Tab-separated table of C-alpha atoms in Angstrom:
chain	number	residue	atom	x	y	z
A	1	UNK	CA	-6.253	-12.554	-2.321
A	2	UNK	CA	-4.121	-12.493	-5.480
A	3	UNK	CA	-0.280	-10.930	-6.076
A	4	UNK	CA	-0.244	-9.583	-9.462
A	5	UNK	CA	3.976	-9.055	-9.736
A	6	UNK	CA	5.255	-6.466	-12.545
A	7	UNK	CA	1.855	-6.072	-14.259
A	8	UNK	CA	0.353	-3.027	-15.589
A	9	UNK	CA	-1.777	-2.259	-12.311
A	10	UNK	CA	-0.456	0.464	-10.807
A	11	UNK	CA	-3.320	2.461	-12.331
A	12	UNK	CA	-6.721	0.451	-11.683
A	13	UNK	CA	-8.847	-0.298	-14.917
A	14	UNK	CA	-11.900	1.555	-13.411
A	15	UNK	CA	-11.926	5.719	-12.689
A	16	UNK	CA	-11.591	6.093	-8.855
A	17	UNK	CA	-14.557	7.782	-7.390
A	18	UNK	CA	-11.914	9.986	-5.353
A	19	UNK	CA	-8.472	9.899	-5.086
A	20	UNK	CA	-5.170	11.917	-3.442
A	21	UNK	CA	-1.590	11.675	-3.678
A	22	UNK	CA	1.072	12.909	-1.395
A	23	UNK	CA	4.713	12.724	-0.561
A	24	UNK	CA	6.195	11.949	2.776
A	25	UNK	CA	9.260	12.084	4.046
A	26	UNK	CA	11.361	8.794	4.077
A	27	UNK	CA	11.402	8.215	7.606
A	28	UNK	CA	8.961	6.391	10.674
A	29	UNK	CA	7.634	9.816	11.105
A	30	UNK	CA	6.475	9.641	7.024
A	31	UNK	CA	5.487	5.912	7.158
A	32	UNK	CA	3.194	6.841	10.587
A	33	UNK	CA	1.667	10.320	8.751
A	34	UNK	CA	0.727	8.189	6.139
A	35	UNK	CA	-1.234	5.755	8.096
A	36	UNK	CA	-2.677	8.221	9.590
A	37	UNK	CA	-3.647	9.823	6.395
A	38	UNK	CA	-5.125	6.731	4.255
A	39	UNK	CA	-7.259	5.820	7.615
A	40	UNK	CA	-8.547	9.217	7.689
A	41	UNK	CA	-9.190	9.755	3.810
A	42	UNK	CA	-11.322	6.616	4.267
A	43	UNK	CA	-13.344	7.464	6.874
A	44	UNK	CA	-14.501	10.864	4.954
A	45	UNK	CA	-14.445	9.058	1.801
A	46	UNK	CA	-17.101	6.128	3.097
A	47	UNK	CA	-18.071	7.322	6.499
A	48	UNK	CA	-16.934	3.812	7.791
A	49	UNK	CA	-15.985	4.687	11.424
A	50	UNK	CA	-12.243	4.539	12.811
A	51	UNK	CA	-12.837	0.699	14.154
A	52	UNK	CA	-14.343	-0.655	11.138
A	53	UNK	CA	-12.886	-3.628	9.917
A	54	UNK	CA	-11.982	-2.009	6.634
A	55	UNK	CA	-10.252	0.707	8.535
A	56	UNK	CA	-7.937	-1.511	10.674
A	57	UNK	CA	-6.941	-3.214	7.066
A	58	UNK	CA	-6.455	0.027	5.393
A	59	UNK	CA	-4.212	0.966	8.843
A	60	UNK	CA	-1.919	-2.275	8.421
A	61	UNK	CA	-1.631	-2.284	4.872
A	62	UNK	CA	-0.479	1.463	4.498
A	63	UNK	CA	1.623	1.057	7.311
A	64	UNK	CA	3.689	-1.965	5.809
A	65	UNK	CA	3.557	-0.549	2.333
A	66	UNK	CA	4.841	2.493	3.945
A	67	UNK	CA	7.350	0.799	6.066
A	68	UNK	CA	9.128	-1.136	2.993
A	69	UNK	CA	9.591	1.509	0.891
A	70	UNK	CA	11.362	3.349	3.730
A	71	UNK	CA	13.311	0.074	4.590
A	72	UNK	CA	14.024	-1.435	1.320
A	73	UNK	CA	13.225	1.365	-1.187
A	74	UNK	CA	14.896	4.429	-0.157
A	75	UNK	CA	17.471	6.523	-1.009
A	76	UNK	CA	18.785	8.768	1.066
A	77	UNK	CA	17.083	12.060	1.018
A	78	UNK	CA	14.302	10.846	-1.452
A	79	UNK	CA	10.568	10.853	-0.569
A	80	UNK	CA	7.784	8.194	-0.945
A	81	UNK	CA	4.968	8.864	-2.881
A	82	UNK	CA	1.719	7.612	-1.400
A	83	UNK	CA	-2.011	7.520	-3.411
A	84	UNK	CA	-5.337	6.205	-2.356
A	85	UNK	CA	-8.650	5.464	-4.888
A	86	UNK	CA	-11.469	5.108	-3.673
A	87	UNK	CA	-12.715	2.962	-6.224
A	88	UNK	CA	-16.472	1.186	-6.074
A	89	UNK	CA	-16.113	-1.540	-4.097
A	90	UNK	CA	-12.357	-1.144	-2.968
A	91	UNK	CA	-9.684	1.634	-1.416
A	92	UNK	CA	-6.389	1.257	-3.431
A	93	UNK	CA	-3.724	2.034	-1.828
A	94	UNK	CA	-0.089	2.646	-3.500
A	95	UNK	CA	3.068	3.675	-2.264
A	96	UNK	CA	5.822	4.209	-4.769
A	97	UNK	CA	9.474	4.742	-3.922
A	98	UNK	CA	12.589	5.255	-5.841
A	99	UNK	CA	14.689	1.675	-5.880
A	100	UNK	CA	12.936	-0.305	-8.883
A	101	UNK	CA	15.389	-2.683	-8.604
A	102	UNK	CA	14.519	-3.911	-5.159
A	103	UNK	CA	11.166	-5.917	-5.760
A	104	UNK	CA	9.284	-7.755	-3.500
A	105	UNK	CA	10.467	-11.124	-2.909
A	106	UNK	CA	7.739	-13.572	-3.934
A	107	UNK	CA	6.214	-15.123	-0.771
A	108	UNK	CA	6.833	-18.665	-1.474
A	109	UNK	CA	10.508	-17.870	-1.317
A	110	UNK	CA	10.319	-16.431	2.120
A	111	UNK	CA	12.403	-19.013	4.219
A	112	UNK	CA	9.593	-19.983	7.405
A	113	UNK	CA	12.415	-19.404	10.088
A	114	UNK	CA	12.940	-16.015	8.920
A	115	UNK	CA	12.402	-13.642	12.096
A	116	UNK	CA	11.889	-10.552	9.997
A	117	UNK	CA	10.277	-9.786	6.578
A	118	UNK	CA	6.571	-10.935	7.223
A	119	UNK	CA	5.016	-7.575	6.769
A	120	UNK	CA	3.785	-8.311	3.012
A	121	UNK	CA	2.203	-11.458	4.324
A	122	UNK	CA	0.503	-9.306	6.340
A	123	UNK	CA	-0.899	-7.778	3.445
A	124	UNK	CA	-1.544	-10.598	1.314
A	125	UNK	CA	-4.164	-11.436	4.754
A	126	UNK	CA	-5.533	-8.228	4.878
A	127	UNK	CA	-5.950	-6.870	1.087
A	128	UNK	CA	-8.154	-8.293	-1.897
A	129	UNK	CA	-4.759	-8.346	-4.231
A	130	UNK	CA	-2.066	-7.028	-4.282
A	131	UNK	CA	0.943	-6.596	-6.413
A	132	UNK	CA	4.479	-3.904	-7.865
A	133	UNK	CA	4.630	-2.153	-11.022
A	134	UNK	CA	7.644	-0.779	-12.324
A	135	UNK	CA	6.972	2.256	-14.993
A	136	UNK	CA	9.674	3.924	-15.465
A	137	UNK	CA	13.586	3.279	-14.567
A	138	UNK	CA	13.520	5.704	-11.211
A	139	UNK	CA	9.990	4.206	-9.418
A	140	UNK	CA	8.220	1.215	-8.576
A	141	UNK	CA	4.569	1.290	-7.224
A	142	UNK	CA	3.835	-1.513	-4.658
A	143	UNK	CA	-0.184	-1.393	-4.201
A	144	UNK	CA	-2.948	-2.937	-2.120
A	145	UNK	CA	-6.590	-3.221	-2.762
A	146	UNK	CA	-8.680	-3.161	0.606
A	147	UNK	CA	-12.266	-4.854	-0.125
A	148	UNK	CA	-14.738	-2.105	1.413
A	149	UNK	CA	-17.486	-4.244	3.431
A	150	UNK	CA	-17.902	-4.039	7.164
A	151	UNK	CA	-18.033	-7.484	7.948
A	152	UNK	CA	-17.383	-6.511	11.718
A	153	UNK	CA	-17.750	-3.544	14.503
């Protein structure tokens, strides 16, 4: 699992195999549809069932990407923009929102009596790599790669 901060990844080197992009509203009710969604698009996508371990990751990792950029990278009124690749051995998943300057903290900063703020540790466990992009002055992209193998159910 590998954090690639501020690099050019946003867009993956390979073409995806599939791919779809929608906006959500910036709210629990967004963050949720959009779990929702990336679990569903990757179920018709690979035909890896609902309890697959792939699934599950794909369900945490959207939902904290999701979560953040409604927390930490929202401005009032504005949408987040979420995008899943199905690429050929991964499902890329990136949710972009519209506070650049708010990056993820690096994880070795994170103070271990914090009682909050452990979601993108979450993700680091559950995704391949992971990393931000900023491309512009009005965006960032924060994206997850989930490793498609069932290794369980």
């Amino acid at each position: 699992m590998t954090y690639h901060h501020l690099t050019d990844e946003a867009t993956p080197l390979l073409a995806p195999a599939r791919q779809l992009a929608l906006r959500f509203s910036g709210t629990r009710r967004g963050a949720r549809l959009a779990r929702r969604l990336a679990v569903q698009q990757l179920t018709d996508w690979t035909a890896f069932p609902y309890d697959s371990d792939p699934a599950r990751a794909v369900a945490l990792v959207t939902a904290e990407l999701a979560s953040n950029a409604i927390r930490h990278g929202s401005l009032p009124g504005r949408d987040f923009r979420l995008a899943l690749l199905l690429l050929p051995d991964h499902y890329r998943i990136e949710v972009t929102d519209t506070r650049p300057e708010r990056l993820p903290p690096p994880l070795a900063q994170q103070p271990a009596d914090e009682t909050s703020g452990r979601g993108l540790f979450l993700v680091q466990a559950h995704a391949d790599r992971w990393g931000c992009a900023v491309r512009n002055p009005y965006t960032k992209t924060v994206w997850a790669e989930v490793q498609l193998r069932a290794t369980g159910s």
